[in-house]
XYZ file of C-alpha atoms in Angstrom:
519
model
C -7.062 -237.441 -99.836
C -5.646 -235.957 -103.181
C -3.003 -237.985 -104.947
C -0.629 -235.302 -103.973
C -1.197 -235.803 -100.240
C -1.081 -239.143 -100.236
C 2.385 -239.369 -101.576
C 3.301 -236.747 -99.058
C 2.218 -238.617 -96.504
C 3.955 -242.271 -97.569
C 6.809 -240.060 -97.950
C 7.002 -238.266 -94.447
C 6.568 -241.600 -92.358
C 8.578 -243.791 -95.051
C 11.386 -241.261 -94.349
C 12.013 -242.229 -90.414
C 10.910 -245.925 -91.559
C 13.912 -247.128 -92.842
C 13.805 -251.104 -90.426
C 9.739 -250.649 -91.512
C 8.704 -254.286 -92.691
C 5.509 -254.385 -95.116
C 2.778 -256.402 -94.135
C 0.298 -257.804 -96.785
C -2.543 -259.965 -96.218
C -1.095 -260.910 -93.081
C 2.211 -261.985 -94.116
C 5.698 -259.340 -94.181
C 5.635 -258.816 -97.882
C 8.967 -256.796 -98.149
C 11.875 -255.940 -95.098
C 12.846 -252.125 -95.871
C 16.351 -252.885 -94.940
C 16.986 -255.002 -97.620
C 14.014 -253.196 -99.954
C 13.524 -250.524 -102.429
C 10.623 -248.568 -102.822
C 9.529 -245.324 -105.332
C 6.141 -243.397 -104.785
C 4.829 -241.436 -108.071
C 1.545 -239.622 -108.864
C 1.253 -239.921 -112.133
C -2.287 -239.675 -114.285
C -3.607 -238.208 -110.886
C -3.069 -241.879 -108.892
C -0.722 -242.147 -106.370
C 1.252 -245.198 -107.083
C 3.583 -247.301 -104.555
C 6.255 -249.855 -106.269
C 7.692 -251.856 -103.637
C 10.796 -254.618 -105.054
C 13.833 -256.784 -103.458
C 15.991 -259.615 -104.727
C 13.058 -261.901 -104.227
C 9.603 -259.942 -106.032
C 8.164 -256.735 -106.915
C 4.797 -255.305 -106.883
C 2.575 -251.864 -107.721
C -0.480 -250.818 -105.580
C -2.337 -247.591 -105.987
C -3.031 -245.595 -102.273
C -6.518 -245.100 -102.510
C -6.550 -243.521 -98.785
C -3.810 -243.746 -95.326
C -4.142 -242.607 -92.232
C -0.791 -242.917 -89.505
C -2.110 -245.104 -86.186
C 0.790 -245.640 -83.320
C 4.194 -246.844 -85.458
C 2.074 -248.215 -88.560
C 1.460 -246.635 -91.915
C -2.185 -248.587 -92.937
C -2.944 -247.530 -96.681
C -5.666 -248.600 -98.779
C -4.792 -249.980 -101.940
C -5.459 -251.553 -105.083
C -3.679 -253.913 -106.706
C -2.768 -253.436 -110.513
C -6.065 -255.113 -112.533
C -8.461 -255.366 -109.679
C -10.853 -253.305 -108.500
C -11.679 -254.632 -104.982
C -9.176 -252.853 -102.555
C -6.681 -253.995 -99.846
C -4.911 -253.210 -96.946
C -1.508 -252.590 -96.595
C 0.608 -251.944 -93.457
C 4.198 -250.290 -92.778
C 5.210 -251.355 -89.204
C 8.065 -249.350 -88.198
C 7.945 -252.246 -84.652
C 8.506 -256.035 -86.457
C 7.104 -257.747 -83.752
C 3.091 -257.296 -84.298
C 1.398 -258.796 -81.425
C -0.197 -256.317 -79.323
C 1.481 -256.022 -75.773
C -1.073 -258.049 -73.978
C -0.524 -261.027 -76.469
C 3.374 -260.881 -76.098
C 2.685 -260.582 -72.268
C 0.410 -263.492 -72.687
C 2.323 -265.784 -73.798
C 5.479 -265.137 -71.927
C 2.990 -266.017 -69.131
C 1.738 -269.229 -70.713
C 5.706 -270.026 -71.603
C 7.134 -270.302 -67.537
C 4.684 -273.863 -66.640
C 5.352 -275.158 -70.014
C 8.839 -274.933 -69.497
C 9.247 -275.851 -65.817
C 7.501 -279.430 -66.677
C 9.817 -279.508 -69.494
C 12.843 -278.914 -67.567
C 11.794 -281.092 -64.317
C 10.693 -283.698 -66.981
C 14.193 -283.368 -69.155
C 16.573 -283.035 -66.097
C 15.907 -285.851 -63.388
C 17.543 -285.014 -59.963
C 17.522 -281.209 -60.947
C 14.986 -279.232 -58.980
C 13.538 -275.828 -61.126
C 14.106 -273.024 -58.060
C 13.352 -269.938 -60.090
C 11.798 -268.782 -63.026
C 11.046 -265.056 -64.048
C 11.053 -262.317 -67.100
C 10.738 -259.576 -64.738
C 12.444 -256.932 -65.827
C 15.639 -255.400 -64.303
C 17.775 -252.980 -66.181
C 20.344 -252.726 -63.970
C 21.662 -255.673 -65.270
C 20.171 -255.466 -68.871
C 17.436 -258.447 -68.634
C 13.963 -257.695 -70.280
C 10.766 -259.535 -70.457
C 11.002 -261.656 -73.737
C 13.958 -264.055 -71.703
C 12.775 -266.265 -69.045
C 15.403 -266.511 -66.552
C 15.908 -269.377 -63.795
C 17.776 -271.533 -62.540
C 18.094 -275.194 -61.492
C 19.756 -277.550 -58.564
C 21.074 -280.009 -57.532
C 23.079 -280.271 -54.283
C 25.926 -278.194 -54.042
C 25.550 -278.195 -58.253
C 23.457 -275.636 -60.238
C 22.476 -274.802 -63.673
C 21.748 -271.270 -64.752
C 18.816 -271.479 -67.108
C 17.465 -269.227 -69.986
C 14.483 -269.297 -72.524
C 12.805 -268.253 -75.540
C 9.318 -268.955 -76.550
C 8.408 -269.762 -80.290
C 6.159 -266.296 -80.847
C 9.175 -264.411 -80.206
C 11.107 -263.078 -83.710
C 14.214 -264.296 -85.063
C 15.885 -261.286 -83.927
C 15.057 -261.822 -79.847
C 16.111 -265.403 -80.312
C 19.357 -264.158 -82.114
C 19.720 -261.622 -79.390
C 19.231 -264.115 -76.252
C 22.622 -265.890 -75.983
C 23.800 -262.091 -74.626
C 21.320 -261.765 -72.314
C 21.916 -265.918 -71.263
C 25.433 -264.780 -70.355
C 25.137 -262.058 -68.616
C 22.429 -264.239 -66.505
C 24.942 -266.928 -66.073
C 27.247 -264.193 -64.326
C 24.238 -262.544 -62.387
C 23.619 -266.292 -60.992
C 27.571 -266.905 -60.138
C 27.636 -263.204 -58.537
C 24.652 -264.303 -56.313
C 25.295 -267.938 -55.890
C 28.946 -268.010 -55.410
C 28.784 -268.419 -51.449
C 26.642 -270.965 -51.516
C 26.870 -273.368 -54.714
C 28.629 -273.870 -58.115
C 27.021 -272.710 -60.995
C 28.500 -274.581 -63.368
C 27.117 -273.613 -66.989
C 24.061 -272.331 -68.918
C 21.153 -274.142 -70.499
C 19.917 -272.273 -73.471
C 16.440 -272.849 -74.434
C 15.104 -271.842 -77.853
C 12.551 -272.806 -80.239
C 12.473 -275.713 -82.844
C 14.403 -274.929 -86.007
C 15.644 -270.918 -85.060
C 18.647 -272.182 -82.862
C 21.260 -271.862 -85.902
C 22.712 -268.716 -84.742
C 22.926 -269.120 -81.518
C 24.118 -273.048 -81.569
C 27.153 -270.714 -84.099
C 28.247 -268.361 -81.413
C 27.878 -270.908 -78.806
C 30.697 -272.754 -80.061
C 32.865 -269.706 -79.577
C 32.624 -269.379 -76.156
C 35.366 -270.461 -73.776
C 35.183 -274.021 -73.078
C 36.870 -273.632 -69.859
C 34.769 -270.553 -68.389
C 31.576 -272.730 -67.771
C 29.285 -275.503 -68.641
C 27.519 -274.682 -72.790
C 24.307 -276.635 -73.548
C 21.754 -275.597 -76.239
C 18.024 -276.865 -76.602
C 15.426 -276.702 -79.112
C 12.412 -277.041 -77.277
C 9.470 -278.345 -78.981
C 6.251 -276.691 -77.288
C 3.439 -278.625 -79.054
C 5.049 -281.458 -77.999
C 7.386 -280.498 -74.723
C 10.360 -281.859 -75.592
C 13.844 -281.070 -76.028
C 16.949 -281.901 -79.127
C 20.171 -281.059 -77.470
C 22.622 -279.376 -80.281
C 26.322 -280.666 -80.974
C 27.908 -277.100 -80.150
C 31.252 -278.784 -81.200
C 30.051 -279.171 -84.682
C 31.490 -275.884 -86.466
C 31.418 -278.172 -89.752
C 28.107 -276.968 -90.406
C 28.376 -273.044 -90.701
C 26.837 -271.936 -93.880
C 28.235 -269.093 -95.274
C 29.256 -268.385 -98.737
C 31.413 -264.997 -99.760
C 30.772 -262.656 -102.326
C 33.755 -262.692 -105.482
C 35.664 -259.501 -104.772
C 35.296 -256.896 -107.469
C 37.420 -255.645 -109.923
C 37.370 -252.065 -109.371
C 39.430 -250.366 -112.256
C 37.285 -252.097 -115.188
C 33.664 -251.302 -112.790
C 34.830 -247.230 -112.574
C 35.669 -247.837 -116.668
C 32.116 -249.015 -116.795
C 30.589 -246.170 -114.754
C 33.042 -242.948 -116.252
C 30.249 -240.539 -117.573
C 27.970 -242.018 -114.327
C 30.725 -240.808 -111.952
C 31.608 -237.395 -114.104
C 27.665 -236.390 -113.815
C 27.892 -237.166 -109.902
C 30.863 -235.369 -108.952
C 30.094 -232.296 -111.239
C 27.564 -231.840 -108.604
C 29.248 -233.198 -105.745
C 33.065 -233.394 -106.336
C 33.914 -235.245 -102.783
C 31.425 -237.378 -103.705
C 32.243 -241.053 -102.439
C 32.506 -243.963 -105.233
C 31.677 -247.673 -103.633
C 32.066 -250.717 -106.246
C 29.081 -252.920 -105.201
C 29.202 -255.045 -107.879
C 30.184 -255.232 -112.029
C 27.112 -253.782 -112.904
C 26.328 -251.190 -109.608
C 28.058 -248.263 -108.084
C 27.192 -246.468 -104.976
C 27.809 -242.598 -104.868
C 28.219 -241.387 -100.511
C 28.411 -238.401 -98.741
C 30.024 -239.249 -95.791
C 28.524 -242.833 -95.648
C 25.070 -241.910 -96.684
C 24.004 -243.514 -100.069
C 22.139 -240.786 -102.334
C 22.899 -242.863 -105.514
C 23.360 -245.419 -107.159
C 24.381 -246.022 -111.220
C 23.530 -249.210 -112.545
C 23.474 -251.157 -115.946
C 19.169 -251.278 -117.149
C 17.810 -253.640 -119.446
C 15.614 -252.052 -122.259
C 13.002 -255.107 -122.734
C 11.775 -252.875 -126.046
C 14.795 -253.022 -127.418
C 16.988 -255.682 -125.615
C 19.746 -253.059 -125.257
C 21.872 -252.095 -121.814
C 22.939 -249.023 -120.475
C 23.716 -247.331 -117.134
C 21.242 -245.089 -115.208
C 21.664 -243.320 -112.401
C 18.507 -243.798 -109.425
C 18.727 -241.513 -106.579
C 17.125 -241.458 -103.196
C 17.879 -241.593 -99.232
C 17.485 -245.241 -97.482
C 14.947 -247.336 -98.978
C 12.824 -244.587 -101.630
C 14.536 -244.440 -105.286
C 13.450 -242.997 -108.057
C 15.618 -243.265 -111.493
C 16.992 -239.505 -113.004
C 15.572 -237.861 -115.566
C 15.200 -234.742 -117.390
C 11.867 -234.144 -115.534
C 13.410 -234.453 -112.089
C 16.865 -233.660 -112.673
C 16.714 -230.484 -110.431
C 15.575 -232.191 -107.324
C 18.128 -234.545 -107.742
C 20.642 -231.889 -107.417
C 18.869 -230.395 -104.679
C 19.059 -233.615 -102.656
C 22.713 -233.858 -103.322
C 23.080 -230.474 -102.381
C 21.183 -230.868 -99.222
C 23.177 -234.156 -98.087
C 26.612 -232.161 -98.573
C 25.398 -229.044 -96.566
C 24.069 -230.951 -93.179
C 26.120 -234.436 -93.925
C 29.635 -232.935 -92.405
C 30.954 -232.340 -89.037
C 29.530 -229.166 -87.929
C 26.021 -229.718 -89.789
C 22.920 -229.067 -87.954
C 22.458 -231.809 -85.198
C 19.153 -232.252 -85.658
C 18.967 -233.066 -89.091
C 17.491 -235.957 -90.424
C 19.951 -236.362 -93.149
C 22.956 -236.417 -90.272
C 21.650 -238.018 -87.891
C 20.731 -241.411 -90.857
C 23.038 -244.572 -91.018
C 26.109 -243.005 -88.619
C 27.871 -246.320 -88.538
C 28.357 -245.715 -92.251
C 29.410 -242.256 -91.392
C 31.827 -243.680 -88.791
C 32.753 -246.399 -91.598
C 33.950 -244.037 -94.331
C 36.200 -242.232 -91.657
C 37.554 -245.408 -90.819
C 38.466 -246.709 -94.353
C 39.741 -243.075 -95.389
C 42.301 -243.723 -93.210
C 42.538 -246.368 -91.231
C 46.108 -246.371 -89.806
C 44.296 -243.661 -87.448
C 42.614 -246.404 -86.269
C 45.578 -248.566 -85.516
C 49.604 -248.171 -87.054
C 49.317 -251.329 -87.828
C 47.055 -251.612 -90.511
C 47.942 -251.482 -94.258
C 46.674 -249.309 -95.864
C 46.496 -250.506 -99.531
C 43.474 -253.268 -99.059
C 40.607 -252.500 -96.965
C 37.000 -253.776 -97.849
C 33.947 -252.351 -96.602
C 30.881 -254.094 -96.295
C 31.920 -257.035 -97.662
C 28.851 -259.124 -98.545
C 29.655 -262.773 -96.446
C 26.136 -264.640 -96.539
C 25.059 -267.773 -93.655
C 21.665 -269.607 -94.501
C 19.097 -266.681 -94.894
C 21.561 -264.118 -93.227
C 22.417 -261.552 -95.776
C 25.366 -259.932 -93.397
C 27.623 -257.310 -94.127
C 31.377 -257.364 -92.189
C 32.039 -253.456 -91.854
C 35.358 -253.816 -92.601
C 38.077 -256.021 -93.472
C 41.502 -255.517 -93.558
C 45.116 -256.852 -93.222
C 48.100 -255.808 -90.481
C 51.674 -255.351 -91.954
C 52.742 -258.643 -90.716
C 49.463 -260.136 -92.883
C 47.271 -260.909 -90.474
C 43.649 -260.549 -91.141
C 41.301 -258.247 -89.300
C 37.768 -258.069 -88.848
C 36.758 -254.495 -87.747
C 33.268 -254.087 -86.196
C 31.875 -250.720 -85.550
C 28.762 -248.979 -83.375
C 28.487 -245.931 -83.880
C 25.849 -246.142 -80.677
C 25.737 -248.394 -77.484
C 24.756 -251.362 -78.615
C 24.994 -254.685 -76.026
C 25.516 -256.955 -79.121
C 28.486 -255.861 -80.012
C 30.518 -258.732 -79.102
C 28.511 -261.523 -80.345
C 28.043 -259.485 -83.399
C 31.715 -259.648 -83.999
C 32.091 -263.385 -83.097
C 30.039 -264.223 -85.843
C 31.748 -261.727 -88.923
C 34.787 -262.922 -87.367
C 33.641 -266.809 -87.633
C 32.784 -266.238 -91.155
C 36.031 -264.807 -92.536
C 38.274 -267.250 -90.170
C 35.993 -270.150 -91.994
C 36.888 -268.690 -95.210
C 40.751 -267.753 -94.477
C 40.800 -271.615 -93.469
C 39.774 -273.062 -96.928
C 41.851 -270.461 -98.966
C 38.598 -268.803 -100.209
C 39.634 -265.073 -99.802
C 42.344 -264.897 -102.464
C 40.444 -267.289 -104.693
C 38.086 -264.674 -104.584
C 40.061 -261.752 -105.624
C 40.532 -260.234 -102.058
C 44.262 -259.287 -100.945
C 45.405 -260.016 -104.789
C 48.985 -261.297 -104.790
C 49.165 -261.424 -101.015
C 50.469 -264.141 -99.208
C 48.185 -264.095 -96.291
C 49.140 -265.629 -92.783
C 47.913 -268.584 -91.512
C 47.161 -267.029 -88.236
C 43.347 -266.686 -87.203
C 41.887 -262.759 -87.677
C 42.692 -260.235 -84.524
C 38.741 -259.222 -83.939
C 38.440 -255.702 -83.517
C 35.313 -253.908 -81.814
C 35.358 -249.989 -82.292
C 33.112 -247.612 -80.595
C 33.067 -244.233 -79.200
C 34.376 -244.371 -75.733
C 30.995 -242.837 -73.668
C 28.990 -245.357 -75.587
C 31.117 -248.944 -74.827
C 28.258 -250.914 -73.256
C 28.902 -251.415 -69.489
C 28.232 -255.156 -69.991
C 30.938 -255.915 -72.778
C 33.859 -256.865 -70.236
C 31.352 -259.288 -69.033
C 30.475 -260.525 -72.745
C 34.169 -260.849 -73.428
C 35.568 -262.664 -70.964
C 33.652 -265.485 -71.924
C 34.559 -265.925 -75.550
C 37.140 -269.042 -76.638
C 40.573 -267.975 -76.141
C 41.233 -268.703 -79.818
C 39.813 -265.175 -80.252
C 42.136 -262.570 -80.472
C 40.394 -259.645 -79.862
C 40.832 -255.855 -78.902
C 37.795 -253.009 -78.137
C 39.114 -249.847 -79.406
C 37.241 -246.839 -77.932
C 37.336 -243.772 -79.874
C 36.828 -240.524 -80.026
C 33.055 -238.659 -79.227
C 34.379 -236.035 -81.892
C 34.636 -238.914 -84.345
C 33.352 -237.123 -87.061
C 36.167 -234.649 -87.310
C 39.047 -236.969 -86.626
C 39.421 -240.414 -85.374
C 41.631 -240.656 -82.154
C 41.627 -243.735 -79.907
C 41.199 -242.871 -76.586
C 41.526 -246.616 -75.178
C 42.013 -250.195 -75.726
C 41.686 -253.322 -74.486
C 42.960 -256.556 -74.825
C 42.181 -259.705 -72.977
C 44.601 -260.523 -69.890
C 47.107 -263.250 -71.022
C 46.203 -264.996 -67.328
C 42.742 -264.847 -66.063
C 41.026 -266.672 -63.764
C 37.936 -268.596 -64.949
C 35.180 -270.087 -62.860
C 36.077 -273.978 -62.186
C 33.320 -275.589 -64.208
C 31.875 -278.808 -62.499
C 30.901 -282.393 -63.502
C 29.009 -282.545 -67.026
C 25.166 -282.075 -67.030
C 23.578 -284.486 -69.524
C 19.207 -283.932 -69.930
């Protein structure tokens, strides 16, 4: 393949890879959500730079070929003349099926001695991943349950070659289990709780949005469950001492834009509506409707030690810094994004159909009293950078009622059965932070006297695409969560109208939760 088709090619499948992770020598090298990458071709080579926060490297494609979801490229790294591989897996998890089927098998014994070993008196009745989508349950979560007399103990587990991501994901899915198991069992025994089982050492999430949940509605108990050695550590889920999260020192706008005036003049002569986000002192982000195209940023000259800005442009993770030489397909992108990036674009486009919660974001933040009247208007922050252990999260959008209450705004632009949980733990974050004084003394709301009063927790989403199970979800969060689901619109991206909203019943009544279950 000719250095010209090679970058066509990284370019095509790179372009609907924007979750892709990099795999080198068996390890992920680089996440493409959190990545940059540029493709070049010059002296006749096609050359891949891949960088993040953490390293950088160049390869040259020597030859690619497109199996399934991977990208597998040939390459050679910079100095060395014996090549390597190199793969772009748009599906993170890269066991085959029969190895992920494998060891879900393998997991069910192992974790029925566990459990019969762990839990004296408690007899294991059921164990299964079989999948049934009427009620949302797939095959990476072993469901069961255990009892003991009139007593029982809805069950639900993980096993350690599962990613971070199904483990994060599994506290949802051990909910809605615990409600499947009342629904069925209520006739004939108690269900008092749910045991969540998850590996050694990736329980930090979960053992954080466990401590949200209602204390009232049911029976909480987290494992990690050590499979070389079968045995369980019970988490403290009344420790909320221990949430790591750190928040990002609010910018100062004016002086940034100051920075970034002949950056912002060269954008907007091309694209006037252009959007302008402050990232950080030394970083602007220019929009169109929620979709980055570019960003201006202050470079370091190591020939001559000296700083200036430069504009790089690109759509998701591909960049490539403006020059003379490619200064008309810069404009050409820009003018591309504008035509098909607005409400009656073409559908099918690529470029509309990319990042919508952004899209739904900047219609939000435009305006958000649309949203709700009682929003001001004068501070809201989008994508406000609030970090927990190696969790580099992103609250869509925070903002502040007239009577100074906090709120944490979570959109979908999609279904998405996460939703709650998702805003539980943005929500979490800024109610830590609110409690310790941290968001003034980091420039947010300046010269606002905030109220004491915990965040109302907001979850926005168009109407049609509320997921069926987020009633169910809800009802089992602490009451010391105000929240409200606010469905919108399917026309969002004309005008935003709420078309419902809920709030949680001021008198509900909650399962009776029974004796305490010690392993």
């Amino acid at each position: 393949m000719t250095p010209e088709s090679l970058s066509q090619l990284l370019s095509d499948f790179l372009l609907g890879a924007h979750a892709a992770v990099v795999v080198e020598d068996g390890a992920i090298a680089f996440d493409l959500a959190e990545s940059k990458y540029s493709i070049s071709g010059e002296h006749h080579k096609c050359l891949l730079h891949l960088w993040s926060n953490e390293r950088n490297f160049v390869r040259r494609v020597l030859d690619a070929e497109v199996k399934a979801t991977t990208l597998r490229l040939q390459v050679q790294r910079m100095g060395q003349t014996r090549p390597t591989r190199l793969d772009f897996c748009r599906n993170r998890d890269q066991r085959t099926p029969a190895a992920r089927r494998m060891a879900r098998i393998a997991y069910e014994p192992r974790l029925r001695r566990a459990l019969e070993r762990n839990f004296p008196g408690w007899t294991v009745v059921r164990l299964t991943t079989s999948v049934d989508l009427e009620h949302s349950f797939g095959p990476a979560y072993l469901r069961g349950w255990m009892r003991q007399g009139q007593r029982a103990l809805a069950i639900l587990g993980v096993n350690d070659e599962e990613t971070q991501s199904t483990v994060d994901g599994a506290l949802t899915c051990g909910i809605l289990w615990l409600e499947a198991c009342r629904n069925t069992q209520q006739e004939r025994r108690l269900v008092e709780g749910l045991a969540m089982i998850v590996p050694k050492g990736m329980a930090t999430l979960t053992q954080q949005r466990m401590a949200h949940l209602h204390p009232a509605a049911a029976k909480w108990s987290l494992y990690e469950f050590d499979q070389s050695e079968d045995s369980f550590v019970q988490a403290d889920l009344g420790d909320r001492g221990n949430l790591a999260t750190r928040l990002v020192q609010a910018v100062d706008e004016r002086s940034t834009r100051a920075r970034f005036v002949e950056s912002i003049a060269r954008i907007r002569s091309i694209l006037p509506q252009a959007e302008v986000a402050v990232l950080s002192p030394a970083l602007i982000s220019f929009r169109c409707h929620g979709l980055e195209f570019a960003q201006a940023r202050i470079a370091h000259d190591p020939r001559t030690f000296q700083s200036s800005a430069e504009i790089a442009f690109g759509v998701g993770p591909e960049e490539r810094v403006l020059s003379a030489e490619n200064e008309m397909q810069f404009a050409d992108l820009v003018r591309l994004a504008a035509a098909v990036r607005r409400k009656d674009g073409p559908k099918n486009h690529a470029l509309r159909r990319m990042h919508p919660e952004r899209w739904l974001e900047s219609m939000i933040a435009g305006n958000i009293v649309e949203l709700d009247g009682r929003l001001r208007p004068e501070f809201v922050y989008a994508q406000v950078p609030a970090f927990a252990a190696a969790d580099r999260a992103m609250i869509d959008i925070l903002a502040e009622t007239r009577e100074a209450r906090l709120a944490v705004i979570e959109l979908k632009a999609d279904e998405d059965i996460h939703l709650p949980l998702q805003g539980v733990d943005y929500w979490s974050r800024v109610a830590w932070h609110q409690s310790r004084g941290e968001l003034t003394q980091f420039g947010y709301f300046p010269e606002r006297q905030l109220s004491p009063q915990k965040p109302l927790l907001m979850l926005v989403a168009p109407a049609l695409h509320v997921h069926p199970t987020t009633d169910t979800i809800l009802r089992y969060l602490s009451p010391e969560i105000d929240w409200e689901v606010l469905g919108i619109n399917e026309r969002w991206r004309e005008e935003i109208k709420v078309v419902f909203r809920k709030r949680p019943t001021r008198s509900r009544s909650l399962p009776t939760a029974g004796l305490a279950i010690s392993a």
